[in-house]
């Protein structure tokens, strides 16, 4: 089973910009891996922010965007808000199955 | 409004079985690929498996840790997704979420303990 890697933790200043990345043990991440990103706050169910690399949901704040960057999937937050402090997970498709990354704990400080 | 409501969780002994249900509403269930995701206490998300819509073949895929023990099925007449879990292990203890079309349920807790 492929291993999906994310930064364990990142810190961003309020109003700042941060990029979270998602890599695969099988090689470069492409659109074929159909990267998705999820946000989870303590005590809550996850919610979907991004699917299919860069597609947003109606509830996704405009400050979040998805892309491919340097062989990885990326989630960029531009203009961080205190309410963005959360755990973020990416999900990649690998031969029919899907694999989550270990998550990135984002602190807004 | 899309709703996914999981049920069936509880305490079960190692080696036992449990069936989870996920009642769906607010979208066209028959066309949706449905997924189960779990989260062990204090841990990250783990993809469990998925069932495609019948029009796309109705096939299933599973994560390696549950393959051969868990079975995902669906009843399109009831808009309900199921997860049959057999030969349960203590490491299967988790909150189990069903997801579809980018929506998530609130989860149901499964505890495997003697």
mmCIF file of C-alpha atoms in Angstrom:
data_model
loop_
_atom_site.group_PDB
_atom_site.id
_atom_site.type_symbol
_atom_site.label_atom_id
_atom_site.label_comp_id
_atom_site.label_asym_id
_atom_site.label_seq_id
_atom_site.Cartn_x
_atom_site.Cartn_y
_atom_site.Cartn_z
ATOM 1 C CA UNK A 1 0.000 0.000 0.000
ATOM 2 C CA UNK A 2 1.333 3.436 -0.936
ATOM 3 C CA UNK A 3 2.370 5.833 1.806
ATOM 4 C CA UNK A 4 1.137 9.428 1.605
ATOM 5 C CA UNK A 5 3.229 12.021 3.396
ATOM 6 C CA UNK A 6 2.302 15.414 4.837
ATOM 7 C CA UNK A 7 4.104 17.889 7.064
ATOM 8 C CA UNK A 8 3.219 16.943 10.673
ATOM 9 C CA UNK A 9 2.768 20.554 11.682
ATOM 10 C CA UNK A 10 2.962 24.071 10.290
ATOM 11 C CA UNK A 11 2.467 27.523 11.762
ATOM 12 C CA UNK A 12 1.194 30.591 9.944
ATOM 13 C CA UNK A 13 0.651 34.137 11.132
ATOM 14 C CA UNK A 14 -2.807 35.673 10.884
ATOM 15 C CA UNK A 15 -3.142 37.120 7.387
ATOM 16 C CA UNK A 16 -0.187 35.117 6.167
ATOM 17 C CA UNK A 17 0.167 32.494 3.473
ATOM 18 C CA UNK A 18 1.091 28.845 3.937
ATOM 19 C CA UNK A 19 1.319 25.849 1.643
ATOM 20 C CA UNK A 20 0.658 22.313 2.815
ATOM 21 C CA UNK A 21 1.961 19.498 0.650
ATOM 22 C CA UNK A 22 1.029 15.883 -0.016
ATOM 23 C CA UNK A 23 3.510 13.418 -1.462
ATOM 24 C CA UNK A 24 3.343 9.789 -2.510
ATOM 25 C CA UNK A 25 5.832 6.973 -1.937
ATOM 26 C CA UNK A 26 5.143 5.790 -5.497
ATOM 27 C CA UNK A 27 6.522 8.934 -7.124
ATOM 28 C CA UNK A 28 5.242 12.265 -8.343
ATOM 29 C CA UNK A 29 1.648 13.119 -7.562
ATOM 30 C CA UNK A 30 -0.368 13.836 -10.691
ATOM 31 C CA UNK A 31 -3.949 14.758 -11.452
ATOM 32 C CA UNK A 32 -4.504 11.023 -11.934
ATOM 33 C CA UNK A 33 -4.182 10.618 -8.162
ATOM 34 C CA UNK A 34 -7.236 12.885 -7.860
ATOM 35 C CA UNK A 35 -5.947 14.711 -4.773
ATOM 36 C CA UNK A 36 -8.510 15.825 -2.222
ATOM 37 C CA UNK A 37 -8.085 17.934 0.906
ATOM 38 C CA UNK A 38 -10.091 17.838 4.124
ATOM 39 C CA UNK A 39 -10.235 20.044 7.188
ATOM 40 C CA UNK A 40 -11.012 18.675 10.620
ATOM 41 C CA UNK A 41 -11.447 20.657 13.809
ATOM 42 C CA UNK A 42 -11.395 19.035 17.267
ATOM 43 C CA UNK A 43 -14.559 17.110 18.032
ATOM 44 C CA UNK A 44 -15.970 17.561 14.534
ATOM 45 C CA UNK A 45 -16.334 15.406 11.480
ATOM 46 C CA UNK A 46 -14.013 16.251 8.588
ATOM 47 C CA UNK A 47 -15.249 18.461 5.799
ATOM 48 C CA UNK A 48 -14.150 18.462 2.195
ATOM 49 C CA UNK A 49 -12.288 21.555 0.991
ATOM 50 C CA UNK A 50 -10.816 20.490 -2.348
ATOM 51 C CA UNK A 51 -11.394 17.567 -4.729
ATOM 52 C CA UNK A 52 -9.863 16.603 -8.052
ATOM 53 C CA UNK A 53 -6.664 18.596 -7.350
ATOM 54 C CA UNK A 54 -8.176 22.086 -7.424
ATOM 55 C CA UNK A 55 -11.977 21.974 -7.403
ATOM 56 C CA UNK A 56 -13.643 23.690 -4.465
ATOM 57 C CA UNK A 57 -16.956 23.115 -2.743
ATOM 58 C CA UNK A 58 -19.569 25.787 -2.269
ATOM 59 C CA UNK A 59 -18.522 26.089 1.369
ATOM 60 C CA UNK A 60 -14.772 26.312 0.721
ATOM 61 C CA UNK A 61 -13.488 29.768 1.671
ATOM 62 C CA UNK A 62 -11.898 31.525 -1.311
ATOM 63 C CA UNK A 63 -8.608 31.774 0.577
ATOM 64 C CA UNK A 64 -8.053 28.011 0.090
ATOM 65 C CA UNK A 65 -6.759 26.692 -3.225
ATOM 66 C CA UNK A 66 -5.407 23.374 -4.490
ATOM 67 C CA UNK A 67 -2.690 22.657 -7.027
ATOM 68 C CA UNK A 68 0.196 20.413 -8.022
ATOM 69 C CA UNK A 69 3.585 21.724 -6.973
ATOM 70 C CA UNK A 70 6.988 20.116 -7.420
ATOM 71 C CA UNK A 71 5.625 16.581 -7.755
ATOM 72 C CA UNK A 72 3.240 16.913 -4.851
ATOM 73 C CA UNK A 73 -0.324 17.999 -4.290
ATOM 74 C CA UNK A 74 -0.546 21.318 -2.509
ATOM 75 C CA UNK A 75 -3.112 23.198 -0.466
ATOM 76 C CA UNK A 76 -2.423 26.917 -0.219
ATOM 77 C CA UNK A 77 -4.050 29.141 2.345
ATOM 78 C CA UNK A 78 -3.733 32.836 1.542
ATOM 79 C CA UNK A 79 -4.754 35.249 4.268
ATOM 80 C CA UNK A 80 -4.996 32.830 7.191
ATOM 81 C CA UNK A 81 -7.733 33.406 9.744
ATOM 82 C CA UNK A 82 -7.818 32.177 13.350
ATOM 83 C CA UNK A 83 -10.674 29.822 12.427
ATOM 84 C CA UNK A 84 -8.381 28.041 9.954
ATOM 85 C CA UNK A 85 -6.504 26.433 12.831
ATOM 86 C CA UNK A 86 -7.234 22.747 12.304
ATOM 87 C CA UNK A 87 -5.915 19.405 11.110
ATOM 88 C CA UNK A 88 -5.692 19.048 7.337
ATOM 89 C CA UNK A 89 -5.650 15.721 5.509
ATOM 90 C CA UNK A 90 -4.960 14.901 1.896
ATOM 91 C CA UNK A 91 -6.270 11.841 0.088
ATOM 92 C CA UNK A 92 -4.769 10.233 -3.002
ATOM 93 C CA UNK A 93 -6.105 7.556 -5.323
ATOM 94 C CA UNK A 94 -3.797 4.585 -5.872
ATOM 95 C CA UNK A 95 -5.007 1.856 -8.235
ATOM 96 C CA UNK A 96 -8.615 1.907 -7.140
ATOM 97 C CA UNK A 97 -7.930 2.237 -3.443
ATOM 98 C CA UNK A 98 -7.398 5.534 -1.708
ATOM 99 C CA UNK A 99 -4.894 6.506 0.961
ATOM 100 C CA UNK A 100 -4.922 9.395 3.428
ATOM 101 C CA UNK A 101 -1.866 11.280 4.491
ATOM 102 C CA UNK A 102 -1.039 11.449 8.172
ATOM 103 C CA UNK A 103 -2.393 14.975 8.471
ATOM 104 C CA UNK A 104 -0.914 18.418 9.059
ATOM 105 C CA UNK A 105 -1.730 20.295 12.240
ATOM 106 C CA UNK A 106 -1.961 23.937 11.226
ATOM 107 C CA UNK A 107 -1.539 26.552 13.913
ATOM 108 C CA UNK A 108 -2.496 30.177 13.269
ATOM 109 C CA UNK A 109 -0.352 32.226 15.600
ATOM 110 C CA UNK B 1 -30.044 19.223 2.357
ATOM 111 C CA UNK B 2 -27.631 16.316 2.183
ATOM 112 C CA UNK B 3 -27.646 14.076 5.238
ATOM 113 C CA UNK B 4 -25.590 11.013 6.047
ATOM 114 C CA UNK B 5 -26.482 9.323 9.313
ATOM 115 C CA UNK B 6 -24.406 6.409 10.543
ATOM 116 C CA UNK B 7 -25.672 3.890 13.069
ATOM 117 C CA UNK B 8 -24.858 0.467 14.452
ATOM 118 C CA UNK B 9 -21.717 1.241 16.401
ATOM 119 C CA UNK B 10 -21.047 -0.145 19.842
ATOM 120 C CA UNK B 11 -18.878 -2.404 21.961
ATOM 121 C CA UNK B 12 -17.893 -5.780 20.545
ATOM 122 C CA UNK B 13 -15.404 -8.423 21.628
ATOM 123 C CA UNK B 14 -12.347 -9.302 19.554
ATOM 124 C CA UNK B 15 -13.308 -11.814 16.898
ATOM 125 C CA UNK B 16 -16.879 -10.567 16.845
ATOM 126 C CA UNK B 17 -18.952 -8.970 14.110
ATOM 127 C CA UNK B 18 -20.863 -5.752 13.678
ATOM 128 C CA UNK B 19 -22.839 -4.163 10.861
ATOM 129 C CA UNK B 20 -22.871 -0.409 10.388
ATOM 130 C CA UNK B 21 -25.501 1.438 8.390
ATOM 131 C CA UNK B 22 -25.481 4.844 6.763
ATOM 132 C CA UNK B 23 -28.828 6.368 5.833
ATOM 133 C CA UNK B 24 -28.510 8.901 3.041
ATOM 134 C CA UNK B 25 -30.824 11.665 1.893
ATOM 135 C CA UNK B 26 -30.764 14.892 -0.081
ATOM 136 C CA UNK B 27 -28.983 13.568 -3.152
ATOM 137 C CA UNK B 28 -29.406 10.851 -5.761
ATOM 138 C CA UNK B 29 -28.072 7.883 -3.822
ATOM 139 C CA UNK B 30 -28.238 5.476 -6.759
ATOM 140 C CA UNK B 31 -25.670 7.532 -8.676
ATOM 141 C CA UNK B 32 -23.248 8.036 -5.789
ATOM 142 C CA UNK B 33 -20.023 6.230 -5.047
ATOM 143 C CA UNK B 34 -20.104 5.680 -1.284
ATOM 144 C CA UNK B 35 -17.091 5.466 0.999
ATOM 145 C CA UNK B 36 -16.304 4.425 4.562
ATOM 146 C CA UNK B 37 -13.514 6.218 6.455
ATOM 147 C CA UNK B 38 -12.445 5.571 10.030
ATOM 148 C CA UNK B 39 -10.505 7.410 12.691
ATOM 149 C CA UNK B 40 -8.967 5.687 15.685
ATOM 150 C CA UNK B 41 -8.994 7.708 18.914
ATOM 151 C CA UNK B 42 -6.449 10.508 18.677
ATOM 152 C CA UNK B 43 -5.256 9.345 15.261
ATOM 153 C CA UNK B 44 -5.637 10.420 11.642
ATOM 154 C CA UNK B 45 -8.149 9.470 9.005
ATOM 155 C CA UNK B 46 -7.975 6.027 7.395
ATOM 156 C CA UNK B 47 -9.751 5.134 4.157
ATOM 157 C CA UNK B 48 -11.610 1.851 4.674
ATOM 158 C CA UNK B 49 -13.292 1.165 1.355
ATOM 159 C CA UNK B 50 -15.706 2.247 -1.330
ATOM 160 C CA UNK B 51 -18.572 0.929 -3.399
ATOM 161 C CA UNK B 52 -19.343 2.311 -6.820
ATOM 162 C CA UNK B 53 -22.833 2.995 -8.080
ATOM 163 C CA UNK B 54 -24.567 0.094 -9.787
ATOM 164 C CA UNK B 55 -24.462 1.943 -13.093
ATOM 165 C CA UNK B 56 -20.681 2.063 -12.727
ATOM 166 C CA UNK B 57 -20.504 -1.621 -11.895
ATOM 167 C CA UNK B 58 -21.231 -1.640 -8.168
ATOM 168 C CA UNK B 59 -17.728 -2.899 -7.448
ATOM 169 C CA UNK B 60 -15.889 -2.474 -4.174
ATOM 170 C CA UNK B 61 -12.340 -1.618 -3.159
ATOM 171 C CA UNK B 62 -10.868 -2.049 0.304
ATOM 172 C CA UNK B 63 -7.851 -0.936 2.265
ATOM 173 C CA UNK B 64 -5.338 -3.680 2.969
ATOM 174 C CA UNK B 65 -5.962 -3.847 6.763
ATOM 175 C CA UNK B 66 -9.643 -4.711 6.295
ATOM 176 C CA UNK B 67 -9.644 -6.699 3.060
ATOM 177 C CA UNK B 68 -11.218 -10.104 3.564
ATOM 178 C CA UNK B 69 -12.814 -9.088 6.875
ATOM 179 C CA UNK B 70 -15.027 -6.123 5.935
ATOM 180 C CA UNK B 71 -17.715 -6.015 3.257
ATOM 181 C CA UNK B 72 -19.364 -2.894 1.886
ATOM 182 C CA UNK B 73 -22.808 -3.154 0.334
ATOM 183 C CA UNK B 74 -25.667 -0.877 -0.582
ATOM 184 C CA UNK B 75 -29.435 -1.009 -0.821
ATOM 185 C CA UNK B 76 -30.464 1.605 -3.345
ATOM 186 C CA UNK B 77 -34.155 0.996 -2.584
ATOM 187 C CA UNK B 78 -33.507 2.178 0.982
ATOM 188 C CA UNK B 79 -30.823 4.784 0.225
ATOM 189 C CA UNK B 80 -28.630 2.961 2.702
ATOM 190 C CA UNK B 81 -24.976 1.976 2.779
ATOM 191 C CA UNK B 82 -23.673 -0.862 4.918
ATOM 192 C CA UNK B 83 -20.371 -1.980 6.369
ATOM 193 C CA UNK B 84 -20.261 -5.585 7.568
ATOM 194 C CA UNK B 85 -17.291 -6.044 9.859
ATOM 195 C CA UNK B 86 -16.176 -9.566 10.784
ATOM 196 C CA UNK B 87 -13.228 -10.953 12.741
ATOM 197 C CA UNK B 88 -12.883 -7.632 14.504
ATOM 198 C CA UNK B 89 -9.594 -6.702 16.122
ATOM 199 C CA UNK B 90 -8.790 -4.189 18.843
ATOM 200 C CA UNK B 91 -7.096 -2.038 16.201
ATOM 201 C CA UNK B 92 -10.458 -1.646 14.440
ATOM 202 C CA UNK B 93 -11.596 0.586 17.309
ATOM 203 C CA UNK B 94 -12.486 3.891 15.686
ATOM 204 C CA UNK B 95 -15.172 6.335 14.700
ATOM 205 C CA UNK B 96 -16.529 5.196 11.353
ATOM 206 C CA UNK B 97 -17.711 7.831 8.883
ATOM 207 C CA UNK B 98 -19.594 7.384 5.649
ATOM 208 C CA UNK B 99 -18.953 9.907 2.920
ATOM 209 C CA UNK B 100 -20.407 10.726 -0.467
ATOM 210 C CA UNK B 101 -20.340 13.590 -2.944
ATOM 211 C CA UNK B 102 -18.010 15.481 -0.621
ATOM 212 C CA UNK B 103 -20.378 15.211 2.336
ATOM 213 C CA UNK B 104 -19.596 13.446 5.602
ATOM 214 C CA UNK B 105 -21.744 11.925 8.293
ATOM 215 C CA UNK B 106 -21.085 12.539 11.976
ATOM 216 C CA UNK B 107 -19.719 9.050 12.512
ATOM 217 C CA UNK B 108 -20.457 6.101 14.762
ATOM 218 C CA UNK B 109 -18.045 4.739 17.354
ATOM 219 C CA UNK B 110 -16.960 1.113 17.247
ATOM 220 C CA UNK B 111 -15.055 -0.204 20.233
ATOM 221 C CA UNK B 112 -13.435 -3.625 20.053
ATOM 222 C CA UNK B 113 -12.442 -4.760 23.505
ATOM 223 C CA UNK B 114 -12.666 -7.780 25.756
#
